GROMACS .gro file of C-alpha atoms in nm:
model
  344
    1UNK     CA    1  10.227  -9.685   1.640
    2UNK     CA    2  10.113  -9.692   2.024
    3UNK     CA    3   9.832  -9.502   2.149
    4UNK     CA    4   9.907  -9.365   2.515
    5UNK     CA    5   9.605  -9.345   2.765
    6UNK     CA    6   9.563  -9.004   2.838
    7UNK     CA    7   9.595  -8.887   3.222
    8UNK     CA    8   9.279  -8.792   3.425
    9UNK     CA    9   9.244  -8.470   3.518
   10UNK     CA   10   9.332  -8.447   3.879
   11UNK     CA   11   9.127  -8.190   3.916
   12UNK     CA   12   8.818  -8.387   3.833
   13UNK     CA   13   8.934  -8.661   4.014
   14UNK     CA   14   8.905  -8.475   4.346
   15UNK     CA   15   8.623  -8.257   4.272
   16UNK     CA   16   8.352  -8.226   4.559
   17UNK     CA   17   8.085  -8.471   4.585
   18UNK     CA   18   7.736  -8.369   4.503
   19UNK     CA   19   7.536  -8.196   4.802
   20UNK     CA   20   7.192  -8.312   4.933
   21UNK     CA   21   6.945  -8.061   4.862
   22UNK     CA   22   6.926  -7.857   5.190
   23UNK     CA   23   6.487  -8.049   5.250
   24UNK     CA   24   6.656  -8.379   5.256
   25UNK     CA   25   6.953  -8.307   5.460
   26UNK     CA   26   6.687  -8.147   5.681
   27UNK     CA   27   6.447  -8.476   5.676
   28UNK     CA   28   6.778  -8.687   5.760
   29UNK     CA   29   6.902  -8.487   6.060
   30UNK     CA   30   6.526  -8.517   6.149
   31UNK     CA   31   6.446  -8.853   6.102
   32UNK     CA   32   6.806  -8.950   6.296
   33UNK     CA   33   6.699  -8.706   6.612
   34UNK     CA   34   6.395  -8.874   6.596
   35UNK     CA   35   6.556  -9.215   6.630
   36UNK     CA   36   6.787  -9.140   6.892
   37UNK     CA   37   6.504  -9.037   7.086
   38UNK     CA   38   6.276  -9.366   6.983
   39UNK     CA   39   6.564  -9.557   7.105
   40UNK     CA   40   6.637  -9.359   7.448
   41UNK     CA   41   6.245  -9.431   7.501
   42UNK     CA   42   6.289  -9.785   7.441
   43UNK     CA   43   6.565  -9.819   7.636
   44UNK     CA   44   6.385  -9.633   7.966
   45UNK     CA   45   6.103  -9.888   7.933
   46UNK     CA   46   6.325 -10.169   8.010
   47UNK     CA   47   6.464  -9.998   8.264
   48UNK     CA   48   6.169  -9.926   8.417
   49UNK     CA   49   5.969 -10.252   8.326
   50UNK     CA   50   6.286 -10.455   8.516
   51UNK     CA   51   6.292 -10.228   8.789
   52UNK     CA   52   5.952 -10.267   8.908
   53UNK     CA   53   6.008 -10.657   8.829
   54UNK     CA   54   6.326 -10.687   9.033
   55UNK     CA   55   6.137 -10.554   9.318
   56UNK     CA   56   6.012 -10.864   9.440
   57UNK     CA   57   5.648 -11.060   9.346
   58UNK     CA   58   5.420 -10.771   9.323
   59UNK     CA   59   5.117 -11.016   9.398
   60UNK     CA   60   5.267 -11.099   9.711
   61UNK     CA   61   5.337 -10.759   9.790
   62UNK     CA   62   4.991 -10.628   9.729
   63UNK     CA   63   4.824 -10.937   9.897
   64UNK     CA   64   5.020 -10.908  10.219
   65UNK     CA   65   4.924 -11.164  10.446
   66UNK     CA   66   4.666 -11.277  10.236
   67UNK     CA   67   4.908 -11.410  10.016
   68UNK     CA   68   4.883 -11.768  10.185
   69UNK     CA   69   4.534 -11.747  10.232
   70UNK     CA   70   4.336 -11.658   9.972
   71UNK     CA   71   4.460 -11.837   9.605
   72UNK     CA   72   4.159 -11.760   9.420
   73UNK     CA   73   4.308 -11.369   9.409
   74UNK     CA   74   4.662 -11.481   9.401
   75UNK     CA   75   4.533 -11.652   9.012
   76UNK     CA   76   4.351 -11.326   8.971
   77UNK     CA   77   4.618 -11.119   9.032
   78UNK     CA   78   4.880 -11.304   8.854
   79UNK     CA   79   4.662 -11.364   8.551
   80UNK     CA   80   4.623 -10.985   8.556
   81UNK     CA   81   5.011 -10.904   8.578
   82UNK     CA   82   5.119 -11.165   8.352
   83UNK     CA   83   5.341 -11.279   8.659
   84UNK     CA   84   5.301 -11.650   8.523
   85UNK     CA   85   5.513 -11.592   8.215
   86UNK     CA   86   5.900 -11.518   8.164
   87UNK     CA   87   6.030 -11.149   8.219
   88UNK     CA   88   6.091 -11.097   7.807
   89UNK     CA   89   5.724 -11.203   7.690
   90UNK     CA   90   5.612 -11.036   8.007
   91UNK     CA   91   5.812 -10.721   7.896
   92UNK     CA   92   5.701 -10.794   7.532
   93UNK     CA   93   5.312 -10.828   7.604
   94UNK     CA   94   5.365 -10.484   7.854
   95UNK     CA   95   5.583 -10.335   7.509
   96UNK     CA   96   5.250 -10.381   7.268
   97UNK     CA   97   4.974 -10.314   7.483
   98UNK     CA   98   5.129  -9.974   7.583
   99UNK     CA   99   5.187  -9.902   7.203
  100UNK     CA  100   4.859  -9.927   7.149
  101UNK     CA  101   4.700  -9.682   7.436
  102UNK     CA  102   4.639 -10.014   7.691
  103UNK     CA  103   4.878  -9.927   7.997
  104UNK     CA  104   4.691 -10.183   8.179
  105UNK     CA  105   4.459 -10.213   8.512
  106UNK     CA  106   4.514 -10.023   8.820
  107UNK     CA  107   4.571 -10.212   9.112
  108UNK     CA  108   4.394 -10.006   9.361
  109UNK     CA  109   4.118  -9.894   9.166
  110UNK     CA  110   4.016 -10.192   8.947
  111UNK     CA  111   4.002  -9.895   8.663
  112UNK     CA  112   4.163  -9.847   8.302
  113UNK     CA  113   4.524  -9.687   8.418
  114UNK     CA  114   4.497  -9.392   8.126
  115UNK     CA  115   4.134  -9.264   8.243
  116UNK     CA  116   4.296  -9.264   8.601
  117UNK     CA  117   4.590  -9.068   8.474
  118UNK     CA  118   4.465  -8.821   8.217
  119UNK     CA  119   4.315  -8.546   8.470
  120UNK     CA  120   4.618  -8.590   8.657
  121UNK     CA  121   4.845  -8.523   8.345
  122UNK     CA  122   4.649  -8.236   8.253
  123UNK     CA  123   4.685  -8.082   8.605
  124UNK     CA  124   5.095  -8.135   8.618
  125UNK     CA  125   5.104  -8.004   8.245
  126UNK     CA  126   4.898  -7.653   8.385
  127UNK     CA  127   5.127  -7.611   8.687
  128UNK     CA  128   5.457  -7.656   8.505
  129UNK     CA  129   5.308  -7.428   8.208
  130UNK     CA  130   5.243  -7.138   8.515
  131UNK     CA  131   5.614  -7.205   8.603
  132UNK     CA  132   5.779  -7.172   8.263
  133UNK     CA  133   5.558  -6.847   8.222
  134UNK     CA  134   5.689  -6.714   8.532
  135UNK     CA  135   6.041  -6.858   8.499
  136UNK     CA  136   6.202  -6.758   8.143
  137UNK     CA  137   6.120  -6.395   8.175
  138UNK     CA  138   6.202  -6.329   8.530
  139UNK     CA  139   6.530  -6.560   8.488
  140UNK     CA  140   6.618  -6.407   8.170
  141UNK     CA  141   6.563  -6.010   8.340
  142UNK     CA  142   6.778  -6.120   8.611
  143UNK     CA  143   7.070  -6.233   8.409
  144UNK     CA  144   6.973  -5.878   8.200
  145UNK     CA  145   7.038  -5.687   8.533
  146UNK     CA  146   7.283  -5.883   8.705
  147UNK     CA  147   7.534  -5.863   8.370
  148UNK     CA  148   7.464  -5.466   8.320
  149UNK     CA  149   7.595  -5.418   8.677
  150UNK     CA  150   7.896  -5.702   8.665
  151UNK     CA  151   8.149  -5.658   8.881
  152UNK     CA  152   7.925  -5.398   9.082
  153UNK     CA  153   7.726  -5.413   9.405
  154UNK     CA  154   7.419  -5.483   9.264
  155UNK     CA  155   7.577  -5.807   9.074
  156UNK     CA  156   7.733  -5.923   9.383
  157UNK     CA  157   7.380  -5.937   9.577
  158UNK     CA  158   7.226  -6.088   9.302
  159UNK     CA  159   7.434  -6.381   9.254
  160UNK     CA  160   7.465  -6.442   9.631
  161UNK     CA  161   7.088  -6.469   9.644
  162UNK     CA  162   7.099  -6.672   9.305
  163UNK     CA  163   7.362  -6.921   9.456
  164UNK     CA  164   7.179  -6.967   9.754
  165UNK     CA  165   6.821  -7.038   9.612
  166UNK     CA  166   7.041  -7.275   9.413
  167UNK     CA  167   7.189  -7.484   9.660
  168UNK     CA  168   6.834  -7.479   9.843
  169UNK     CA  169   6.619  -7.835   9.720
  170UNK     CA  170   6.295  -7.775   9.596
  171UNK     CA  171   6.098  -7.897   9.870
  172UNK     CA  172   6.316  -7.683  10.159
  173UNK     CA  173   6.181  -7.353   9.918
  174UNK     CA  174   5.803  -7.470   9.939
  175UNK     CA  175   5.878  -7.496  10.314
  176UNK     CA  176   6.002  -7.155  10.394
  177UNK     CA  177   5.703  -7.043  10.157
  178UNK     CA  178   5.410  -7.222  10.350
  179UNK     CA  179   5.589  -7.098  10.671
  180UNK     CA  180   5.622  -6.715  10.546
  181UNK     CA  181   5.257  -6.712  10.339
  182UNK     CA  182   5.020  -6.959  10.518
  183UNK     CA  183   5.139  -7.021  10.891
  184UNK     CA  184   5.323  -6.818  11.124
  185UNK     CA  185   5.407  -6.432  10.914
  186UNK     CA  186   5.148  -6.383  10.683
  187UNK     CA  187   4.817  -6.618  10.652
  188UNK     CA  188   4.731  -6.494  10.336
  189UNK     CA  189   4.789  -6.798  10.113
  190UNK     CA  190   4.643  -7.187  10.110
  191UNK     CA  191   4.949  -7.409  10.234
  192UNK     CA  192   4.770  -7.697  10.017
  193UNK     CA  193   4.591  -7.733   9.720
  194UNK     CA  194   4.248  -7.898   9.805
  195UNK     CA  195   4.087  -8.073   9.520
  196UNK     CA  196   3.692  -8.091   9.487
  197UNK     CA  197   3.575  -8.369   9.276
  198UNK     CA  198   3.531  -8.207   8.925
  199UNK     CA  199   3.671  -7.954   8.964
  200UNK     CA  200   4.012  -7.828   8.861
  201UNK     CA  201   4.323  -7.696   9.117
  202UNK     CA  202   4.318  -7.368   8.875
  203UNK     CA  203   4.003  -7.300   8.941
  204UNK     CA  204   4.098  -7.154   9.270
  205UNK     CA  205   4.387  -6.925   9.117
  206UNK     CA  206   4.528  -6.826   9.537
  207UNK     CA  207   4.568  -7.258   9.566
  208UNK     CA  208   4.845  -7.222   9.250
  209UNK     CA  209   5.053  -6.916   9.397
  210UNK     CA  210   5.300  -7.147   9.644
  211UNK     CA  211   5.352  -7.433   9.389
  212UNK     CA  212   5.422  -7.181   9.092
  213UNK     CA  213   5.670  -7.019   9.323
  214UNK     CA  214   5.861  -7.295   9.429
  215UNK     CA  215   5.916  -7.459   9.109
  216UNK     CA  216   5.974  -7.112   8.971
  217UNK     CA  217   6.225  -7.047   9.269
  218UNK     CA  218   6.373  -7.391   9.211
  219UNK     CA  219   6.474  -7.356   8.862
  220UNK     CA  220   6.549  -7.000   8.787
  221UNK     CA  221   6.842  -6.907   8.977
  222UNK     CA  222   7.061  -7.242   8.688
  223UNK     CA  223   6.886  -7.088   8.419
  224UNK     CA  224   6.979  -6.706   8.538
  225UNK     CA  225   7.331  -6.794   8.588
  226UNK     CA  226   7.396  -6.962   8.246
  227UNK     CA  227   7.242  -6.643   8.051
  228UNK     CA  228   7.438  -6.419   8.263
  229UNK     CA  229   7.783  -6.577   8.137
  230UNK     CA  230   7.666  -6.585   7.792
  231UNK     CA  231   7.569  -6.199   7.779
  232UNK     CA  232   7.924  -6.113   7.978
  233UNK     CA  233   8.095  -6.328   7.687
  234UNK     CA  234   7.890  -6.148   7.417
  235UNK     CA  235   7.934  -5.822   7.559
  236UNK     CA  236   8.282  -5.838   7.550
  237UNK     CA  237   8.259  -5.921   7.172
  238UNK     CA  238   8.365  -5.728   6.855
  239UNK     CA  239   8.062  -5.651   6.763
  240UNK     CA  240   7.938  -5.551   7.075
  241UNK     CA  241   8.203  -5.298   7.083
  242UNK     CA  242   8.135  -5.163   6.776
  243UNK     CA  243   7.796  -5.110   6.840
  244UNK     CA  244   7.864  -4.880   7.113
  245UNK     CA  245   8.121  -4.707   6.989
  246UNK     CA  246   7.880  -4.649   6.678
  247UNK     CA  247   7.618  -4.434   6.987
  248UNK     CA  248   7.389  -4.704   7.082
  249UNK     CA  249   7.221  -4.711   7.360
  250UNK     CA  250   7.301  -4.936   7.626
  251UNK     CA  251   6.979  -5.116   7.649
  252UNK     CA  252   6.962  -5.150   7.294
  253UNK     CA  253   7.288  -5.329   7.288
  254UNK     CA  254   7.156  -5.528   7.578
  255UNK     CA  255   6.860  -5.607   7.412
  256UNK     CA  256   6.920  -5.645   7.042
  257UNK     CA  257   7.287  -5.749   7.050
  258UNK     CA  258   7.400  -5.919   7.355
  259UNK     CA  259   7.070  -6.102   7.453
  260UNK     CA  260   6.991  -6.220   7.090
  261UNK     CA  261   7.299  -6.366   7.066
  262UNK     CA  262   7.319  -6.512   7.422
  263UNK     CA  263   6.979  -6.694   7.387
  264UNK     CA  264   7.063  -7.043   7.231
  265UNK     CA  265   7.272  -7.156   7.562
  266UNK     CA  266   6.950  -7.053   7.728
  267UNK     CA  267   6.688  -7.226   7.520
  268UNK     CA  268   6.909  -7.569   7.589
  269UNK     CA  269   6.927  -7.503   7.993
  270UNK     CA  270   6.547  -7.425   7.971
  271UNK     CA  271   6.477  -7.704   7.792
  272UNK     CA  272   6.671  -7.918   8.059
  273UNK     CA  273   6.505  -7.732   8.344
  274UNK     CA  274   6.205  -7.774   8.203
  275UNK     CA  275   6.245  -8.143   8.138
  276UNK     CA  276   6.368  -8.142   8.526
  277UNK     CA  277   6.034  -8.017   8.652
  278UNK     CA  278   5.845  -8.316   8.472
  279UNK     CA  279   6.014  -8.550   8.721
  280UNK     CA  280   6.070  -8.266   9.040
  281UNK     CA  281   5.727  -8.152   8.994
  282UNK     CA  282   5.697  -8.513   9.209
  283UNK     CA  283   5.861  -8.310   9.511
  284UNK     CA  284   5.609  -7.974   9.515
  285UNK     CA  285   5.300  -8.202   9.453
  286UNK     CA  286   5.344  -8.427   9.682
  287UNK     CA  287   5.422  -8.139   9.915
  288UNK     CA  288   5.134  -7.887   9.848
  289UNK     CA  289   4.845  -8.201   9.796
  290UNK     CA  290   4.892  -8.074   9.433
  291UNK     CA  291   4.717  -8.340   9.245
  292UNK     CA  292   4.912  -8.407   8.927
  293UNK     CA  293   5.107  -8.698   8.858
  294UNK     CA  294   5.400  -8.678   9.089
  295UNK     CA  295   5.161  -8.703   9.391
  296UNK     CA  296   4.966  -8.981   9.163
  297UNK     CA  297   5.285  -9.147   9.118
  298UNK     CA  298   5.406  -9.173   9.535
  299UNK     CA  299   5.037  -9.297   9.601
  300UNK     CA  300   5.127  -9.570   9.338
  301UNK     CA  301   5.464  -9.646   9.494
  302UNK     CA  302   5.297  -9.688   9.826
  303UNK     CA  303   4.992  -9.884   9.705
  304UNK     CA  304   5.234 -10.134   9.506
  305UNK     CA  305   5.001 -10.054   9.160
  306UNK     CA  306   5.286 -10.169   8.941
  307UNK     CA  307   5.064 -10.074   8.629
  308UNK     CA  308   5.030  -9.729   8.686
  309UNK     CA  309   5.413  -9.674   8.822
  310UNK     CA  310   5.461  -9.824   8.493
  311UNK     CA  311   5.252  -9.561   8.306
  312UNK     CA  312   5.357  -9.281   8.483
  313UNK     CA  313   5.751  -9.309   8.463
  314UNK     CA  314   5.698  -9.381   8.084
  315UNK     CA  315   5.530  -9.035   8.066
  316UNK     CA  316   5.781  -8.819   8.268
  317UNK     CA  317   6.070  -8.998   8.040
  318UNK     CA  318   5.824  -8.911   7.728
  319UNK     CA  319   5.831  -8.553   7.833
  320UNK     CA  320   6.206  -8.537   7.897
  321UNK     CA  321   6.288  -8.683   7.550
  322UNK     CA  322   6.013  -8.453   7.377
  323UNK     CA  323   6.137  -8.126   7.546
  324UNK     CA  324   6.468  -8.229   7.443
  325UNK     CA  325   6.421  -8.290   7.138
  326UNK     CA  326   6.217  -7.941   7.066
  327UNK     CA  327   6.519  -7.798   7.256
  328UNK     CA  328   6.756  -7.912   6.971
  329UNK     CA  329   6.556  -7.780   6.693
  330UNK     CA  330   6.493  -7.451   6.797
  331UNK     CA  331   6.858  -7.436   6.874
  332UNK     CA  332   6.972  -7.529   6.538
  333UNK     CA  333   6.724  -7.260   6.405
  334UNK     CA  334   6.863  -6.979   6.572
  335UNK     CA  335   7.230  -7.085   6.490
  336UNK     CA  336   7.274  -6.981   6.146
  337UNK     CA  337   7.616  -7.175   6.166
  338UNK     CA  338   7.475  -7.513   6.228
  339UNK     CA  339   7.184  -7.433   6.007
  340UNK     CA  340   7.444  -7.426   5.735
  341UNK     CA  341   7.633  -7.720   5.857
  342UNK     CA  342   7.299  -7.929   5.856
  343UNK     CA  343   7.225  -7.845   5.483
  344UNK     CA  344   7.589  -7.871   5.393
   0.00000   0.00000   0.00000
């Protein structure tokens, strides 16, 4: 008599595989953000490790004429820039050192790059601090008032003003400032930002007033416009709706309805606004005497101090990956949707 194998179960066949508990799937989309952002790192110091190679010999560039004249420097200088070995073990010796805090001697000064740079980094970090203050809740009003009054006078002057200050580059806005506030109308603010020797630029708060305005000026009209279209899209929602027709008040449902849910697409242009000022903040320092590391970083350019170039791109890129990064979190935190989809 035969025995016949009994069939599987379908059913158990195609049952759903097992989920990660909702930690670990939250340490893996963490640890893989995390690596994206190691690599994009890595892959901006080669970038900028070739650039500044490709640029010619830096000895001979710093030397000058003395180039020909004076070898004792020339083997100083190339001993010092590791301009003797090939580009990778260059690159790879550059690589380590900056791992481990060393981002090499300054050119001009003869000095350890990071005690040259860290005064400078806290200064740029304080003026685009100011600017964010200023920025989020001003931009974030604006879009308020300009999408309460849509399709109305008031929204039309708005976004003509927005679109303008827009198309305007940073450095034309510090311009029209100095020439309103500190010249030829009013002569009631410092056009630059004079620093005393131990002293920091806050410490004089009237020298922070023109660079807090243009960067504010220069970044809130993008950041206006993309809340705006999220709160007309979420006002014209269900729920919206509903809420109204349930006797809300207005402001309520601009408040606790429309601009709750309109606030992710704004945390991500912040975040890229933000990460913008890191490397535009070069612009408005350079333009006000502001001295942070965009004015450190054209006085490196123009004293060929290849180290400290070096240094300083690494940190605006560093601060552009970080901000993006925190950008994607809190994003994923206040979408309940995604949330889900990460634990799922």
């Amino acid at each position: 008599m035969s025995t016949t194998t009994p069939l599987a179960d379908p059913v158990q066949e195609s049952a759903t595989p097992r989920r990660l508990p909702g930690a670990v799937a939250w340490l893996l989309w963490l640890a893989r953000r995390l690596g994206l952002a190691l690599l994009t790192l890595w892959l901006v110091s080669v970038l900028v490790f070739v650039a500044t190679s490709a640029l010619g010999d830096p000895v001979r560039a710093i030397l000058g004429r003395e180039y020909n004249s004076n070898p004792g420097r020339v083997a100083e200088l190339e001993a010092l820039l590791n301009t003797d070995q090939p580009l990778p073990m260059r690159y790879l010796s550059w690589l380590g050192n900056l791992l481990t805090g060393d981002a090499g001697i300054s050119l001009a000064n003869q000095q350890p790059v990071a005690s040259l740079i860290s005064s400078n980094v806290l200064n740029t970090f304080v003026l685009v601090l100011l600017s964010a203050i200023v920025m989020i809740p001003l931009a974030f009003g604006v879009a308020m008032i300009s999408a309460g009054f849509r399709r109305r006078r008031p929204d039309s002057i708005i976004q003509t003003i927005l679109l303008t200050l827009a198309g305007l580059p940073e450095f034309v806005i510090g311009i029209l400032l100095v020439a309103l506030f500190s010249t030829t109308v009013f002569t009631i603010l410092p056009a630059v930002t004079i620093n005393i020797p131990g002293r920091s630029p806050w410490s004089k708060p009237e020298a922070m007033i023109l660079p807090v305005a243009t960067l504010t000026l220069a970044v809130a009209p993008y950041v206006s416009r993309i809340v705006r279209a999220s709160l007309l899209e979420v006002i014209d929602s269900d729920y919206v709706e509903l809420a109204r027709l349930k006797g809300v008040p207005e402001n309520v449902v601009m408040r606790k309805h429309a601009l709750l849910n309109a606030i992710v697409p704004g945390v991500q242009v912040i975040a890229l606004q933000l990460a913008w000022l890191a490397g535009g903040v070069v612009v408005v320092e350079t333009l006000f005497s502001y001295p942070g590391i965009g004015l450190q970083l054209v006085d490196s350019v123009r004293n060929h101090d290849v180290p400290m170039v070096q240094a300083l791109s690494m940190i605006i890129a560093a601060v552009y990956v970080v901000v993006n990064l925190i950008a994607d979190v809190v994003s994923i935190l206040l979408t309940p949707r995604a949330r889900t989809a990460i634990a799922a």
